[in-house]
C-alpha positions as CSV (number, residue, x, y, z in Angstrom):
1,X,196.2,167.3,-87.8
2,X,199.4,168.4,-86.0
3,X,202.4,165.9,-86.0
4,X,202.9,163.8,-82.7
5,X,205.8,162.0,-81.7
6,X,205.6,158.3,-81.5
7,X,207.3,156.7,-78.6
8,X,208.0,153.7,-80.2
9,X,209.7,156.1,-83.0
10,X,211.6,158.0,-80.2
11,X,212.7,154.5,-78.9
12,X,214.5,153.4,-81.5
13,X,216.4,156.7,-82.4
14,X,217.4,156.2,-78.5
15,X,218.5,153.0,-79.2
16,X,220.4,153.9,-82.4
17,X,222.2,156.8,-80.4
18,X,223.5,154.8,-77.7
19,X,224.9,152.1,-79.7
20,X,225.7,153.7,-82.5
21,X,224.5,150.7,-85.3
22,X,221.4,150.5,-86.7
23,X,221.5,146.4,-86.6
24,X,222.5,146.8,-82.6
25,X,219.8,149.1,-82.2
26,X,218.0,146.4,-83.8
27,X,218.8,143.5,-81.8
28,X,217.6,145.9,-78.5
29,X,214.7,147.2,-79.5
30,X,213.7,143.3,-81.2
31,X,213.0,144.5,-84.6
32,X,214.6,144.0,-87.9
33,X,217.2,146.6,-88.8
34,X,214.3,147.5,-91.8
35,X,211.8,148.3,-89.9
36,X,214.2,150.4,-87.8
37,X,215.2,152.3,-91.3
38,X,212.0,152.9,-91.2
39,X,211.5,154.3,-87.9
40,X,214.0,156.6,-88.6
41,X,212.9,157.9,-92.4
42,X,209.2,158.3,-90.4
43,X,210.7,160.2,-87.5
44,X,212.5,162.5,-89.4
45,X,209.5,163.0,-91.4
46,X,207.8,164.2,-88.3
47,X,210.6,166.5,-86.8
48,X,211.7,168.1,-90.4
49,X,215.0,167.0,-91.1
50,X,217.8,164.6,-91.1
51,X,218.9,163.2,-87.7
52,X,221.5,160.9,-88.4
53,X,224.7,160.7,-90.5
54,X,225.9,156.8,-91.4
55,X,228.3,154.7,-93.1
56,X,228.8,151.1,-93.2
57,X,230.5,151.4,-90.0
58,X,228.8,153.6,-87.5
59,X,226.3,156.7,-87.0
60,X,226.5,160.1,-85.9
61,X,223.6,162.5,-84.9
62,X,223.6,165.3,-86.9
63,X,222.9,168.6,-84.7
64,X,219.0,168.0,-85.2
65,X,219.1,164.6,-83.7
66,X,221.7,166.3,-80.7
67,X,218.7,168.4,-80.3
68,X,216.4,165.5,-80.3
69,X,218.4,163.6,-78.0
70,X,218.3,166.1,-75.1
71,X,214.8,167.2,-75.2
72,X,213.6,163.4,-75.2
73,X,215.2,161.6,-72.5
74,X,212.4,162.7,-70.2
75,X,209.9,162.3,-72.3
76,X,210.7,158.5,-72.4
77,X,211.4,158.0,-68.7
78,X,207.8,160.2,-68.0
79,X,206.3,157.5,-70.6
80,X,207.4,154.6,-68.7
81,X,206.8,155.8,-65.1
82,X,203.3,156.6,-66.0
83,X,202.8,153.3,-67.4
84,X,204.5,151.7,-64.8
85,X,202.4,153.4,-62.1
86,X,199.1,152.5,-64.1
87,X,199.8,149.1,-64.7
88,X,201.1,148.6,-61.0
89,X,203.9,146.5,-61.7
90,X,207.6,148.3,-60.2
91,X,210.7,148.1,-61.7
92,X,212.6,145.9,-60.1
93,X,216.2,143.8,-60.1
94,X,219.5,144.0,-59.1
95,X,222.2,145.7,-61.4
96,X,226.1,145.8,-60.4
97,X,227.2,149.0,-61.8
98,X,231.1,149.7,-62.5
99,X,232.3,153.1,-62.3
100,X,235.7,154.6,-62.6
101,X,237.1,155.6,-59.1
102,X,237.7,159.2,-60.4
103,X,233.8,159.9,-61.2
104,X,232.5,157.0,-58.1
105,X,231.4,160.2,-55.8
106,X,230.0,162.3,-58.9
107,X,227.8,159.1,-59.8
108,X,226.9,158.2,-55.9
109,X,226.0,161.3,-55.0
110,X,224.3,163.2,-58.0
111,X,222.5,160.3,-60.4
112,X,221.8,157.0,-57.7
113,X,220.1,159.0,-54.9
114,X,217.2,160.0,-57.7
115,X,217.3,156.6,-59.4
116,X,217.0,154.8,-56.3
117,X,213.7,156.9,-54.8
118,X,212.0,156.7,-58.1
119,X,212.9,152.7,-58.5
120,X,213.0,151.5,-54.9
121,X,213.1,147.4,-55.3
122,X,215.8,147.7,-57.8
123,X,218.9,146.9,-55.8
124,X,222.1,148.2,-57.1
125,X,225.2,147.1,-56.1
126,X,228.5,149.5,-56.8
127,X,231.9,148.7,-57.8
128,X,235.1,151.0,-58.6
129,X,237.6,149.9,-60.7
130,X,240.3,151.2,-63.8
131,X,238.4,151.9,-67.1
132,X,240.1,148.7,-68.7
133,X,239.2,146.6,-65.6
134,X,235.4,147.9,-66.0
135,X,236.0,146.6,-69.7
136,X,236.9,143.4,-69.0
137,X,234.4,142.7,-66.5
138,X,231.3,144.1,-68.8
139,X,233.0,141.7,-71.4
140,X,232.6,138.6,-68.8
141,X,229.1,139.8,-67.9
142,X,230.6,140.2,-64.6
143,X,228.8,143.6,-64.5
144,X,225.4,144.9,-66.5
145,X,227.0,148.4,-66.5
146,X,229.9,150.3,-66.7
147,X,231.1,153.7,-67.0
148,X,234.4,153.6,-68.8
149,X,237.1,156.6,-70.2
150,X,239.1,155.3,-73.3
151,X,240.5,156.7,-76.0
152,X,238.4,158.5,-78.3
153,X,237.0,155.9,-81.3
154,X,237.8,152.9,-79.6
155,X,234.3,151.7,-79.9
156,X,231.5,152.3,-82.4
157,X,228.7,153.7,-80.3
158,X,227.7,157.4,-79.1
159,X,229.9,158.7,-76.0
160,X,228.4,160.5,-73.2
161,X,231.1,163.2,-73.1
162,X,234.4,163.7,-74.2
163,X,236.8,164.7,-72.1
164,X,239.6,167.2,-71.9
165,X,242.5,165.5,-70.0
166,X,245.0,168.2,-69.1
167,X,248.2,168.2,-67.3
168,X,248.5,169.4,-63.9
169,X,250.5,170.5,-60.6
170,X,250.2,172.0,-57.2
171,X,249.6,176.0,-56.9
172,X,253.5,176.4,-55.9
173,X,255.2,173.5,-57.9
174,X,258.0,174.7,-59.4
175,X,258.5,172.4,-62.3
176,X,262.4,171.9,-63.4
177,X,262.0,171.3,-67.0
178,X,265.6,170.1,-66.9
179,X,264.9,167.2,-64.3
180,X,262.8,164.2,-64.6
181,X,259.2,165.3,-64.5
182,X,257.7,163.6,-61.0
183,X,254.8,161.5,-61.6
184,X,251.2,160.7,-59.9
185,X,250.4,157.7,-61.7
186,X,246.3,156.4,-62.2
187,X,245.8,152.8,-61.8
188,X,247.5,150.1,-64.0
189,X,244.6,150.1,-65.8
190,X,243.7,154.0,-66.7
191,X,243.7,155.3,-69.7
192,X,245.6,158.0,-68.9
193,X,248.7,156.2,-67.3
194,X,249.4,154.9,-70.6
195,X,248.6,158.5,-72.3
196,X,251.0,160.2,-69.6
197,X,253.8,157.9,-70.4
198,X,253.1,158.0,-73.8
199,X,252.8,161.5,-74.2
200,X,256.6,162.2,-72.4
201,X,257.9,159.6,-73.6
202,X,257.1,160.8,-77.3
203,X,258.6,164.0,-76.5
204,X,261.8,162.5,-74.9
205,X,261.0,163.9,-71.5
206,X,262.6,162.0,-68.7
207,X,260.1,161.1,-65.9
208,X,259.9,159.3,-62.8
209,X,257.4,157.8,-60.5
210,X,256.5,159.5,-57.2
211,X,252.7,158.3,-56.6
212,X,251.2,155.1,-57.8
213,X,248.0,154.4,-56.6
214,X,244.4,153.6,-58.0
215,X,242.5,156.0,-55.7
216,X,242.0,159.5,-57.4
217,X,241.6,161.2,-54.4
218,X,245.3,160.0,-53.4
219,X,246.5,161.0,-56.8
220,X,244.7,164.7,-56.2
221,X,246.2,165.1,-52.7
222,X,249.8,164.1,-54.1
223,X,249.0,167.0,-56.7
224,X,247.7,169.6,-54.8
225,X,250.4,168.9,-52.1
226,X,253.0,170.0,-55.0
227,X,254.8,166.6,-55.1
228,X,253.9,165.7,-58.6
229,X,251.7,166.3,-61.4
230,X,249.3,164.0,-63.5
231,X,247.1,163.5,-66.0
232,X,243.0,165.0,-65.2
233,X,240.1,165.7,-67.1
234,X,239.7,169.5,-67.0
235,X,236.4,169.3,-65.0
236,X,238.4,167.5,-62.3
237,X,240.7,170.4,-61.9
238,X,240.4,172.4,-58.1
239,X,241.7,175.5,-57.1
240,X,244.6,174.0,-55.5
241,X,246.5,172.8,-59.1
242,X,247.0,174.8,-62.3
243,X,247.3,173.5,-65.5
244,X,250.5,172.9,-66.8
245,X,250.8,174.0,-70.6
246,X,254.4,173.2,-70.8
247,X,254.1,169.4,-70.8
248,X,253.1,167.7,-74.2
249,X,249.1,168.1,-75.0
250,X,247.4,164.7,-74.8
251,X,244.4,163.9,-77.4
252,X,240.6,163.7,-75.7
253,X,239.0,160.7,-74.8
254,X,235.7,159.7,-74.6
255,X,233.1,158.8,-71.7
256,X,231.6,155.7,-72.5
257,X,228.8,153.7,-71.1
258,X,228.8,150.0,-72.3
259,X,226.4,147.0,-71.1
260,X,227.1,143.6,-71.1
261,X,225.4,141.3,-73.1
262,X,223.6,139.4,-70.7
263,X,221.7,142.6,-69.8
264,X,219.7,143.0,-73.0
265,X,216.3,143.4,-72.5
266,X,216.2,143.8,-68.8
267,X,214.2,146.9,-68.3
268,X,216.1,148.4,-65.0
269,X,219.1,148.2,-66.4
270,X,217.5,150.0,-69.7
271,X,216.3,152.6,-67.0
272,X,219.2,153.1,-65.3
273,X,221.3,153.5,-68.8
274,X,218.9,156.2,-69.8
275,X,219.4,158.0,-66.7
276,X,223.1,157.8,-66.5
277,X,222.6,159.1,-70.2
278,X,220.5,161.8,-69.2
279,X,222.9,163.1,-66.2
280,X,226.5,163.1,-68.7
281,X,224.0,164.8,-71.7
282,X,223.2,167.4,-69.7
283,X,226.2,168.9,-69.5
284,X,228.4,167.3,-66.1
């Protein structure tokens, strides 16, 4: 008889790979963190190999579970949209989703538009704020999601992506190394204004501030227009900057997507998760 995959099985490794513990995986998926051991040693069994590397502290996929990862996310969301269509019964709810205003038009215009056709009476409601902000408000349940950038291993649960961040300036700055470096800050709240002051400031480079503003298009435009330079995630780079290797390196941070606690078990936020997780996976 020829192996299957059980989607209970695949559930739990999900689980285990967004949050990184096997006794939160446990608490979302309402099992004990045995059985979920065990849903593991019996998945692995199936696929032929180890999937996960742990300590007392966290997990990490090993490249077969990577591989896992990828090519299951649809199998899940097929799974419970065939269900769901059998059984009649449509997702619905109403989610308030935080994003970071530097990925708000990246989220808006490539993962929502799908979600919302496939899921039409769940309403979402959108909100932009500073990674830290987004933070804070997941930790007051203020939001169910949140997209957040922070510093790479500042929580103990699988990122999205890791990011570059790289310095950069307008096409024709012409960057006097001997004067104060002009600034475009982020928000109060960004990562990377406290990484760009960090990162001079460690390497006793005088700076001052020409932009402040929490709106990353602003930020861009005070780049591209050569009046500063800032902090951006290499991605985010257009054709009118170029990177600026002279300026001290700053490490990567991570993409993270954390829920509040007051949205375990609610299955559109579950679905949206999973397709949030699905878009960054995929290689954005």
């Amino acid at each position: 008889m020829r192996p299957t995959l059980d989607i209970n099985l695949l559930r739990t490794f999900h689980a285990i790979a967004r949050l990184g513990q096997f006794r939160a995986a446990a608490a979302f998926v309402h099992r004990s963190p045995a059985a979920v051991s065990v849903h593991i040693q019996r998945l692995e069994q199936v696929v032929g190999g180890r999937l996960l590397e742990r300590d007392n502290q966290s997990v990490v996929l090993t490249p077969l579970g990577d591989k896992l990862l990828a090519s299951t996310l649809g199998l899940l969301n097929a799974h419970d949209d065939i269900l769901r269509e059998l059984q009649g019964a449509p997702l619905s709810g109403h989610i308030k989703l935080g994003v970071p205003d530097e990925y708000a038009s990246h989220v808006m215009r490539d993962v929502l538009p799908a979600f919302a056709t496939r899921f039409p009476a769940v309403m979402l409601e959108v909100s932009t704020a500073a990674s830290q902000a987004l933070v804070e408000q997941i930790g007051r349940n203020r939001l169910q999601l949140a997209l957040a950038v922070l510093p790479m291993g500042g929580l103990r649960q699988m990122p999205l992506a890791v990011t570059a961040p790289v310095w950069v300036g307008g096409r024709r700055l012409a960057l006097d190394m001997a004067q104060p470096i002009p600034l475009a800050l982020h928000a109060a709240d960004c990562p990377y204004r406290e990484a760009m002051i960090d990162a001079l400031s460690g390497a006793g480079r005088h700076w001052r501030v020409v932009v402040s503003s929490p709106s990353a298009s602003v930020v861009a435009a005070a780049v591209e227009a050569g009046l500063a330079v800032t902090l951006l995630d290499r991605a985010r780079v257009t054709a009118a900057m170029r990177i600026l290797d002279e300026l001290p390196s700053v490490a990567p941070h991570e993409v993270q997507l954390l829920r509040s606690a007051a949205a375990a078990g609610q299955s559109a936020v579950a679905m949206l998760e999973s397709v949030i997780g699905e878009y960054f996976r995929g290689g954005t």
